[in-house]
XYZ file of C-alpha atoms in Angstrom:
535
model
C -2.882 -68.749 83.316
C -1.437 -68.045 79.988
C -2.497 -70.639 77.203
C -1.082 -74.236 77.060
C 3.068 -74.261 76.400
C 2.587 -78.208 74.624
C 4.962 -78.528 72.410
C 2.654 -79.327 69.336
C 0.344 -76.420 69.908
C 0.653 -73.279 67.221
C 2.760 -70.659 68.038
C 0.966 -67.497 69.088
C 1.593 -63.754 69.710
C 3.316 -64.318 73.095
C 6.077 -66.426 70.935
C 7.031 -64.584 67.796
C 5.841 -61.907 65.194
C 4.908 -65.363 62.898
C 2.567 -66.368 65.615
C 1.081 -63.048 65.760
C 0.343 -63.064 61.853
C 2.671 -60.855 60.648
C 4.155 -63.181 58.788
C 1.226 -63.898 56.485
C 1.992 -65.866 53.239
C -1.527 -68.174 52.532
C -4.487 -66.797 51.674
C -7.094 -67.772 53.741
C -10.084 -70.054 52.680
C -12.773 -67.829 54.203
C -12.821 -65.653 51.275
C -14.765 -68.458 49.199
C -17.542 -68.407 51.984
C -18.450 -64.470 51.349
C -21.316 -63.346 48.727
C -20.241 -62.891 45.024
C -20.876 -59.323 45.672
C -20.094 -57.640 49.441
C -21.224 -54.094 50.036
C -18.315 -51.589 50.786
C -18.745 -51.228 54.262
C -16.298 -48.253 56.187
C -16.668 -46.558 59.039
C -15.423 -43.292 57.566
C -18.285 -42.984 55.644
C -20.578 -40.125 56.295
C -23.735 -42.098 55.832
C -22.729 -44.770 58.077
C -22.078 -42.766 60.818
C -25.184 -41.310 60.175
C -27.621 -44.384 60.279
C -25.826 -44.666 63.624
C -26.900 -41.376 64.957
C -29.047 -42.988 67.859
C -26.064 -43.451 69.650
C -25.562 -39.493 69.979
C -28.698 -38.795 70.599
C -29.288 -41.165 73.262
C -26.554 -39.906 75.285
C -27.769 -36.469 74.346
C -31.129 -36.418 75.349
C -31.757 -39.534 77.507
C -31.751 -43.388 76.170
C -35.125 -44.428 75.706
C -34.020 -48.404 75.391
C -35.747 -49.157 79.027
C -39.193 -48.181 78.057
C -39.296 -49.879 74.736
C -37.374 -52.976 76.057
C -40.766 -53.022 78.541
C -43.404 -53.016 75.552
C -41.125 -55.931 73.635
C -41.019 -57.658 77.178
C -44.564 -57.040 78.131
C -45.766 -58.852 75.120
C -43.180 -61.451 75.176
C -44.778 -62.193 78.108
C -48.478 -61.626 76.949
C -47.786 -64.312 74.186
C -46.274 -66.597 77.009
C -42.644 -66.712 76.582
C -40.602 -68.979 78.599
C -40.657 -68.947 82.541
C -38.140 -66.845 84.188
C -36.439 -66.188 80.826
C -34.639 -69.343 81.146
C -33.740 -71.741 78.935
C -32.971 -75.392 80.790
C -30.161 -78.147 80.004
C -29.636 -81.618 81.825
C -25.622 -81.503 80.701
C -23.397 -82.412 83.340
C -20.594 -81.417 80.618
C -20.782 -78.912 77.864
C -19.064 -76.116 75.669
C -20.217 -73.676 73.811
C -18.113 -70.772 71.273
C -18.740 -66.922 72.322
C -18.024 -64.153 69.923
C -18.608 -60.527 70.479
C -19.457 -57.922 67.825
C -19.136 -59.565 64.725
C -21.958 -58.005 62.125
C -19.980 -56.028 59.558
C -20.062 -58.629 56.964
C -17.105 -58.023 55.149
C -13.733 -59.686 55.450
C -12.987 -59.084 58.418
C -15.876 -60.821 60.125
C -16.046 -64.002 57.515
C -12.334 -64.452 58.696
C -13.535 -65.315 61.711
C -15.761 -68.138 60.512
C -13.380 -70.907 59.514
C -11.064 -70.578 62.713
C -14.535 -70.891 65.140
C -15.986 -73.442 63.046
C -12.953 -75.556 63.981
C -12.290 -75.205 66.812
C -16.124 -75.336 68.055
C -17.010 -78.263 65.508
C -18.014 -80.351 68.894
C -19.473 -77.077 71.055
C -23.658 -77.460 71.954
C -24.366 -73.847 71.165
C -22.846 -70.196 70.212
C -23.595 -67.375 71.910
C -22.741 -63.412 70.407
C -22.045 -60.912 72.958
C -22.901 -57.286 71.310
C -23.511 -55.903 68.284
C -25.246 -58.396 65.562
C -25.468 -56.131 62.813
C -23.623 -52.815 61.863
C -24.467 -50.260 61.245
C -27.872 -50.079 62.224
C -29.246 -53.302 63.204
C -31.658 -53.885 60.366
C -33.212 -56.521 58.995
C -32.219 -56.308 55.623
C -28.554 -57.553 56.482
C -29.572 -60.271 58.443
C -29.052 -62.243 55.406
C -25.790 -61.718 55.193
C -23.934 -60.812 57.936
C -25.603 -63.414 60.049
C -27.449 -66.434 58.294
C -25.081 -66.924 55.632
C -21.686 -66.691 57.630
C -22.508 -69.098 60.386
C -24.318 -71.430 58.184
C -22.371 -73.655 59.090
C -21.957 -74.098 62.530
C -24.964 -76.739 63.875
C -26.075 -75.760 67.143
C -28.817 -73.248 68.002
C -27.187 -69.417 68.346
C -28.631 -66.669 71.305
C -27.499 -63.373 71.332
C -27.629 -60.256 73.500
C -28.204 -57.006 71.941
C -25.522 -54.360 71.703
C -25.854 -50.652 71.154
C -25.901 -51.309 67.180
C -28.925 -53.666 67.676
C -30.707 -51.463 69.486
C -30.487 -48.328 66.416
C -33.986 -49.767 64.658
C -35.382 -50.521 68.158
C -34.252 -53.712 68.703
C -37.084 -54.610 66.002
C -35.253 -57.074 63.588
C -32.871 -58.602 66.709
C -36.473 -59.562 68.366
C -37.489 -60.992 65.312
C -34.273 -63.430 64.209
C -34.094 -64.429 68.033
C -37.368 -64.510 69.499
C -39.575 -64.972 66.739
C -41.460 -61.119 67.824
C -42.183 -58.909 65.394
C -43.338 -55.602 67.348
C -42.356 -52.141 66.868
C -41.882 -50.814 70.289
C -41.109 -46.848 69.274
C -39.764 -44.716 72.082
C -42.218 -42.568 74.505
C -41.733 -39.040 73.760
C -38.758 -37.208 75.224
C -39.740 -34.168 78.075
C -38.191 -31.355 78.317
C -37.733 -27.977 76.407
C -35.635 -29.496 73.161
C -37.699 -32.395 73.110
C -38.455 -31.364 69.565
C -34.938 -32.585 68.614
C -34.529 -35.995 69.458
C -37.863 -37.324 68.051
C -37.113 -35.338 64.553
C -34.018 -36.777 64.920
C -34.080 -40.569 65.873
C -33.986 -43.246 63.468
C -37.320 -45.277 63.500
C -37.312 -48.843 62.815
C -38.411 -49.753 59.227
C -40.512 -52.403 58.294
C -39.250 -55.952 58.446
C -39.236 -58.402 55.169
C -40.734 -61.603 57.730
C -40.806 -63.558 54.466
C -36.986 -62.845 53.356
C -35.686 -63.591 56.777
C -37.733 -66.674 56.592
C -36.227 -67.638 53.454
C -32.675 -66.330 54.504
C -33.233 -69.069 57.829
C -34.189 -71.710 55.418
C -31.236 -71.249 53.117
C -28.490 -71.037 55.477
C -29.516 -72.257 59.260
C -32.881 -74.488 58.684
C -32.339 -77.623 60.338
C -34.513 -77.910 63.558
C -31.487 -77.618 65.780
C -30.487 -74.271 64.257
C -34.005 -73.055 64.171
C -33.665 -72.277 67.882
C -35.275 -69.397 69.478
C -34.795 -67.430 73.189
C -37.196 -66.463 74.954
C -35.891 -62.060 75.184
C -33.326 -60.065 74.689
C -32.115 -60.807 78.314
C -32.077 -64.886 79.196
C -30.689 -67.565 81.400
C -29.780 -70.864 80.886
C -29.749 -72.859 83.842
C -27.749 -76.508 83.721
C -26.064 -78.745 86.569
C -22.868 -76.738 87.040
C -23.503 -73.400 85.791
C -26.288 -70.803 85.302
C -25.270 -68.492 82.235
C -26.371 -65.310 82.354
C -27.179 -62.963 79.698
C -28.342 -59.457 80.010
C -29.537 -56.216 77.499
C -27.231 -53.392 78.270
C -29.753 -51.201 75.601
C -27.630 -48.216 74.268
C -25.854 -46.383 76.692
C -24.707 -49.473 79.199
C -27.711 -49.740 81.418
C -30.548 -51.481 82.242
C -34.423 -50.779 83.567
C -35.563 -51.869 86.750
C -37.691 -54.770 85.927
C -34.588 -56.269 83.927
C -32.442 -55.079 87.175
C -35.027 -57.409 89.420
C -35.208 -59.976 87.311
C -31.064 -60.093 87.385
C -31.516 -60.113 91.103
C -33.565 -63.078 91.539
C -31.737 -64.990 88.495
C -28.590 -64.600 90.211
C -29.990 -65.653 93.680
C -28.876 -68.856 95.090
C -25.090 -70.894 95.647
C -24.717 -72.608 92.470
C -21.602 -70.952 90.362
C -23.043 -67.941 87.168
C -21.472 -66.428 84.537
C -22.688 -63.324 83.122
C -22.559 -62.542 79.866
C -23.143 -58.333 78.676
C -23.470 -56.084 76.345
C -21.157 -53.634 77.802
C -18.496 -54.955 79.598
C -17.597 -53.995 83.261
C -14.108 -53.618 83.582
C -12.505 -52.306 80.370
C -9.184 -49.908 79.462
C -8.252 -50.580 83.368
C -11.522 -49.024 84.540
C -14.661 -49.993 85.852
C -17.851 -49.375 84.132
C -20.465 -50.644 86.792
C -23.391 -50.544 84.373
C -26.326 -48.511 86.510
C -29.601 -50.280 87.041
C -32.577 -47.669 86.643
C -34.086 -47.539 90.587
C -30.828 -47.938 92.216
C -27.997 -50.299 91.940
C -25.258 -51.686 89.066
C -24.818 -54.951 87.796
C -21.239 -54.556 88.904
C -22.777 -55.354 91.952
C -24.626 -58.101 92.060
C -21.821 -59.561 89.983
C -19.792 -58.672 93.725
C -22.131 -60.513 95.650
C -20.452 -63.232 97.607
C -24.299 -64.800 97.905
C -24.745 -65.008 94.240
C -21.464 -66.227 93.487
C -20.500 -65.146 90.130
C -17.017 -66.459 88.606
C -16.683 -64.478 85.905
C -18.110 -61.359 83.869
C -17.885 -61.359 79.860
C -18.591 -58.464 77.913
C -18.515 -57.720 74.380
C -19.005 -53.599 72.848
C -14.834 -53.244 72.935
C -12.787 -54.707 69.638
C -10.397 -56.579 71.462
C -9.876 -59.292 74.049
C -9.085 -58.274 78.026
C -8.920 -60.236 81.007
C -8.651 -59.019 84.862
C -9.183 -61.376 87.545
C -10.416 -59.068 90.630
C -9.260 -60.261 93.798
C -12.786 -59.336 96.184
C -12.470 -59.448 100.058
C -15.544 -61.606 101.546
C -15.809 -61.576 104.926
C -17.498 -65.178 105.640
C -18.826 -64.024 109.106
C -16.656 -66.749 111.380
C -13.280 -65.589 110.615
C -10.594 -63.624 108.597
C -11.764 -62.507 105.043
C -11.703 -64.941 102.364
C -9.877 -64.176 98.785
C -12.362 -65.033 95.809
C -11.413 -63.805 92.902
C -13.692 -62.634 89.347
C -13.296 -63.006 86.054
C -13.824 -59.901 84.237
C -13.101 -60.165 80.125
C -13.652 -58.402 77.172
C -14.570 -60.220 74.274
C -15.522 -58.028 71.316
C -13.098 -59.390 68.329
C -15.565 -61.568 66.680
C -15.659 -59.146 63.328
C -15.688 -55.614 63.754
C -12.557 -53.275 63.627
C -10.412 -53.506 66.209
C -10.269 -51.089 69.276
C -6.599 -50.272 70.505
C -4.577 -52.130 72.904
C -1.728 -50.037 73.003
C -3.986 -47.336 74.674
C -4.838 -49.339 77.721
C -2.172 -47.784 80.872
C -0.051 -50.163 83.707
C -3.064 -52.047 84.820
C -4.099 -50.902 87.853
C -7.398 -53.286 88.575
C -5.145 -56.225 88.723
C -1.170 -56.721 88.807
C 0.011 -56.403 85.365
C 1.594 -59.564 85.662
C -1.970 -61.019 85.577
C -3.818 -58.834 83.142
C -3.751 -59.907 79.617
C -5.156 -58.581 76.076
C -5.201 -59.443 72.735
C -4.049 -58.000 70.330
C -0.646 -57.435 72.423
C -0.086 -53.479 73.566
C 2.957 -53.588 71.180
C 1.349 -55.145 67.525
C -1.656 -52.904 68.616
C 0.566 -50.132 68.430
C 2.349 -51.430 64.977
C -0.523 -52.139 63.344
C -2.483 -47.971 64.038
C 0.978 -46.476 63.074
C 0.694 -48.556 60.106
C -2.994 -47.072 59.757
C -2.225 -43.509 60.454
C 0.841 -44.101 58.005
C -0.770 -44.514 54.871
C -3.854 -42.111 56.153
C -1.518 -39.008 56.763
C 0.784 -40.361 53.467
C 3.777 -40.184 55.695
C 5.086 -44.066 56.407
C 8.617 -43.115 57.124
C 7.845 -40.612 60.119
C 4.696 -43.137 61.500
C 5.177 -46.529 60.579
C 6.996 -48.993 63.429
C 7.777 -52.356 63.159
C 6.323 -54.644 65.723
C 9.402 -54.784 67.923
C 9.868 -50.710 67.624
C 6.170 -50.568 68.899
C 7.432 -53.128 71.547
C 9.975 -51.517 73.002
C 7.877 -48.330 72.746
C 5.733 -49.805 75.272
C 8.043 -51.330 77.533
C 9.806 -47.705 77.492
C 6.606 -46.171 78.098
C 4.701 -48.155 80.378
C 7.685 -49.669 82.387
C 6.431 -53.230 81.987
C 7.862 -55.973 80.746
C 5.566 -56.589 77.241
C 4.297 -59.963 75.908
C 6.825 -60.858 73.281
C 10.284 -60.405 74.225
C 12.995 -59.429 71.423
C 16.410 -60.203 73.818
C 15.834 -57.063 76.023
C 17.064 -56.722 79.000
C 13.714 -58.151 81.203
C 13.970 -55.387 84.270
C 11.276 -52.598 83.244
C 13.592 -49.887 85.164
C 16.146 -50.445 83.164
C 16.929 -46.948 81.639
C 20.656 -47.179 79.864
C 21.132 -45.513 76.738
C 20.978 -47.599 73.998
C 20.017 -46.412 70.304
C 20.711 -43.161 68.573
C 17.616 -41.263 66.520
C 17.866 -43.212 63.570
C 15.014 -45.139 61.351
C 14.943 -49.020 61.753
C 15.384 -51.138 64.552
C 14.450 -51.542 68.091
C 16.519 -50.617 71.010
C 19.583 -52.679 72.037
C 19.432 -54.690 75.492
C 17.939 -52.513 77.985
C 18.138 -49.952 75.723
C 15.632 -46.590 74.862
C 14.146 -46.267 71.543
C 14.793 -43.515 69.046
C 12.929 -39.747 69.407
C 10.742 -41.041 66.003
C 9.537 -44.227 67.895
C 8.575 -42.362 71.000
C 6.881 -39.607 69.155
C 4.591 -42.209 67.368
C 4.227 -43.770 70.420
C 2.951 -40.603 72.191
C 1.061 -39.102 69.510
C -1.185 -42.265 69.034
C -1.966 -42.351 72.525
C 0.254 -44.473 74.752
C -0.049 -43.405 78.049
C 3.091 -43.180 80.822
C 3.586 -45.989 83.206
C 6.170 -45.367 86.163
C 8.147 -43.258 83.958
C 5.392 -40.293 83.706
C 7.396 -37.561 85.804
C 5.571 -35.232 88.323
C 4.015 -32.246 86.598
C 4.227 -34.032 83.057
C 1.401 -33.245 81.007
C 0.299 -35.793 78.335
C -0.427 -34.528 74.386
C -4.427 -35.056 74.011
C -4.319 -36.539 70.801
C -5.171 -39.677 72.595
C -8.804 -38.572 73.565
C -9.096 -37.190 70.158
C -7.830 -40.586 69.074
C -10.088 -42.691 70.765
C -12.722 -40.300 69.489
C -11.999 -41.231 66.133
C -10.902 -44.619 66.366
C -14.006 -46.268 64.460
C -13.469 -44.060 61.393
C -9.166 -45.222 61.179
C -9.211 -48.151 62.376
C -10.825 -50.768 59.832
C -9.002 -52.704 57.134
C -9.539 -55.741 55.165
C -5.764 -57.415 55.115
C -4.457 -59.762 57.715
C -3.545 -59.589 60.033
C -7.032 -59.191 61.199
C -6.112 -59.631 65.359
C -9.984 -60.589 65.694
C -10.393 -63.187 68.361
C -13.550 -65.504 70.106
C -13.872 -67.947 73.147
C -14.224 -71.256 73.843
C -15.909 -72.119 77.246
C -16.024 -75.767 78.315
C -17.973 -76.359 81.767
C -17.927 -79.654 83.841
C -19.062 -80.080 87.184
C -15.774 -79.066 88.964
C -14.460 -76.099 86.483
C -15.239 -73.736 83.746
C -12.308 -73.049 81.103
C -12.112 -70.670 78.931
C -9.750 -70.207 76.144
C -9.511 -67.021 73.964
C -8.610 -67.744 70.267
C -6.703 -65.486 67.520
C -7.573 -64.818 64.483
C -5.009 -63.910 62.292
C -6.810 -64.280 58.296
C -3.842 -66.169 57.633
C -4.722 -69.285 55.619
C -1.713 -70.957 57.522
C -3.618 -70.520 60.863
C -7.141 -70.558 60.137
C -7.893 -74.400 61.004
C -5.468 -74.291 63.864
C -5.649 -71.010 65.562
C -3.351 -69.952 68.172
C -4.405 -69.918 71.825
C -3.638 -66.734 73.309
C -5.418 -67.053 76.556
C -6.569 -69.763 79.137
C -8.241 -69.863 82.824
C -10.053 -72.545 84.326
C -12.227 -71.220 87.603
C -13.258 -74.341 89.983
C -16.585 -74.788 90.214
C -17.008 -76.395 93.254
């Protein structure tokens, strides 16, 4: 379902361009919880990209996260980590925040911090999905991009690893979160050019125990904060609901003792939700994650006996949600409906990945797919971007209901926030001539200079896309490209994180915005809600 319609709730994106944040006239509070001093951090800069090389390589010459996740886990084990990986809790009821990529430390991840704080003052833990700490993972900016912003928030935080984490070898994540300091350097590649890769990857350096130590102390040292997991992939187990969590590594999949242990963690009747690197339906395509030995997570997820309710993963800069209708035959009559949770949750801090990219949802009826930001300020805010990159705002820039009606043109659906259109997506009468400023009229087409921006930054056809039509290719360039544009530092931010509240009979989930705006930051908009029965 869409969020709450009570009449004293803030207005969000679905109502008006105000709700969305583009209305911004308070400065927000979270800039007097950032360091004096905050490094430039930017995506377009040569030696950022750099540090981040693993990520090329990997998919070059092979990823070589399986065999050095076995050394960490081998003497996780040795030193007598927790049974099973699991962490236990006696709740009946409990909540917990989740946010998803959130370790650049500049503004755009502290804005984050005030809004979560609030509205998870009363949660029992946090949990980030992906990506810790940008660039690189290291264990130098543990400090502050993840001890001083969430200073504040009381409960114990776990984590699973993204592809970011995973660039020093997982080295500093291990030590923050499971108190293992190990370097567990990759076997050598084989093959003919395996010269390249090892000159090539980025080794972890050495980590500064005694500054993270002090860092902890500082910012998180009361006992309850002090919490540690027991790996990199975990479970915790409680009355209702077994959460979880796995290490996608670099490239999205996982070895084949991880792949077992997911197997017999997910065994059994009582409801899971998992909670991934990588997520597994993303962009209106499924990404099954491949399990080394045979098999995808996407699978065991799709097993009726292991009854899974819902799939979170983080690695994409936005919010999505499709709930995937599954056919299980029960064995004593007609096939039952059950239907899967599958969202994206990756707008804790980072830039933000495109909306305005993702096609006519084909995974689920478009009618029940949702995303955050909305297709259309998506859209508004990268022609803003490309704008003041290519020093052309007149030809790029749109206005949030120009990039609207560019994607209810487009995509022949009927888009998130009306603006008095006529609602039927077929609709195709002539409405607006080529000139600059304004939105179609009712039912109407927008001008050539809309739908040019509109193609060129990457929207794809819906139902209108005529046989034999060939699409520009900026859009794969685009996408290419996309971390180097798209990161600013003004609101509106369109970062988002979850709220998940579990009782014995449901799970609900609420997906927050997070505008920057100071007039929103203590009462953020709900732009998403589902509650899945538990029993």
């Amino acid at each position: 379902m869409a969020s709450e319609t009570t009449p004293d709730r803030p207005e969000n994106s679905r109502d008006s361009e105000a709700g969305a944040g583009w209305a911004c006239t308070k400065r927000g509070g979270f800039y007097d919880l950032m360091p004096e001093r905050v490094s430039a951090f930017s995506w377009r800069r040569p030696l950022v990209l750099w540090r981040s090389r693993n990520d090329v390589i990997a998919k070059l010459f092979g990823d070589p996260s399986n065999g050095i996740r076995r050394r960490c886990i081998s003497a996780l084990t040795d030193r007598g980590t927790r049974a099973g990986f699991t962490m236990h809790r006696s709740d009946e009821e409990f909540s917990f925040l989740l946010l998803g990529d959130t370790g650049e430390g500049d503004r755009s991840q502290y804005a984050v911090v005030p809004a979560a704080l609030s509205v998870g003052s009363d949660t029992d833990f946090m949990v980030i999905a992906s990506d810790v700490i940008y660039p690189c993972g290291e264990a130098a900016d543990y400090p502050d991009k993840f001890f001083r912003p969430y200073q504040g928030y009381p409960g114990p935080i776990y984590a699973v690893p993204g592809n970011h984490d995973w660039y020093d070898g997982l080295r500093a994540f291990l030590r923050v979160f499971c108190d293992l300091d190990l370097d567990c350097s990759p076997e050598p590649w084989p093959g003919p050019l395996r010269l390249v890769p090892r000159l090539l990857w980025r080794r972890s350096g050495e980590v500064d125990g005694e500054a993270l130590e002090a860092a902890r102390d500082r910012f998180r040292g009361t006992p309850r904060q002090r919490s540690f997991q027991p790996g990199p992939y975990w479970a915790i187990d409680t009355p209702a609901l077994r959460i979880v969590g796995i290490d996608t590594g670099i490239t999205g999949g996982i070895d084949r003792d991880q792949g077992a242990w997911l197997r017999e963690v997910s065994a059994g009747p009582k409801p899971k939700l998992l909670i991934t690197g990588k997520p597994l339906y993303v962009d209106d395509s499924l990404r099954p994650g491949p399990i080394e030995g045979g098999g995808t997570v996407d699978a065991i997820v799709k097993d009726p006996a292991h009854n899974y309710v819902a799939a979170i993963g983080g690695d994409i800069h936005n919010y999505q949600r499709y709930p995937v209708r599954l056919d299980d035959a029960d064995g004593a009559g007609p096939s039952k409906r059950r239907t899967v949770q599958y969202l994206v949750s990756g707008g804790g801090g980072a830039f933000m990945h495109a909306t305005h990219t993702i096609p006519r949802t084909r995974v689920t009826d478009e009618s029940e797919f949702r995303c955050y930001p909305l297709r259309g300020d998506s859209l508004s805010r990268y022609s803003k971007l490309y704008g003041r990159v290519f020093r052309l705002p007149k030809l790029f820039e749109l206005t949030p209901e120009e990039a609207t009606a560019a994607i209810r043109y487009r995509l022949g659906i009927t888009p998130g926030r009306g603006y008095g259109e006529d609602p039927s997506p077929s609709s195709n009468a002539r409405g607006m001539d080529g000139r600059r400023g304004g939105a179609p009229g009712r039912g109407g087409v927008p001008s050539w200079r809309v739908r040019f921006v509109a193609s060129l930054l990457g929207v794809p056809r819906g139902e209108r896309r005529r046989p034999g039509m060939t699409r520009l290719p900026v859009r794969k360039v685009r996408q290419r490209f996309r971390s180097e544009m798209a990161d600013w530092d003004r609101p509106p931010f369109f970062k988002s994180f979850l709220r998940l509240d579990v009782t014995p009979e449901t799970l609900r989930i609420r997906c927050y915005a997070v505008t920057g705006c100071g007039d929103q930051e203590l009462d953020p908009p709900c732009e998403d809600e589902v509650r899945i029965p538990l029993r």
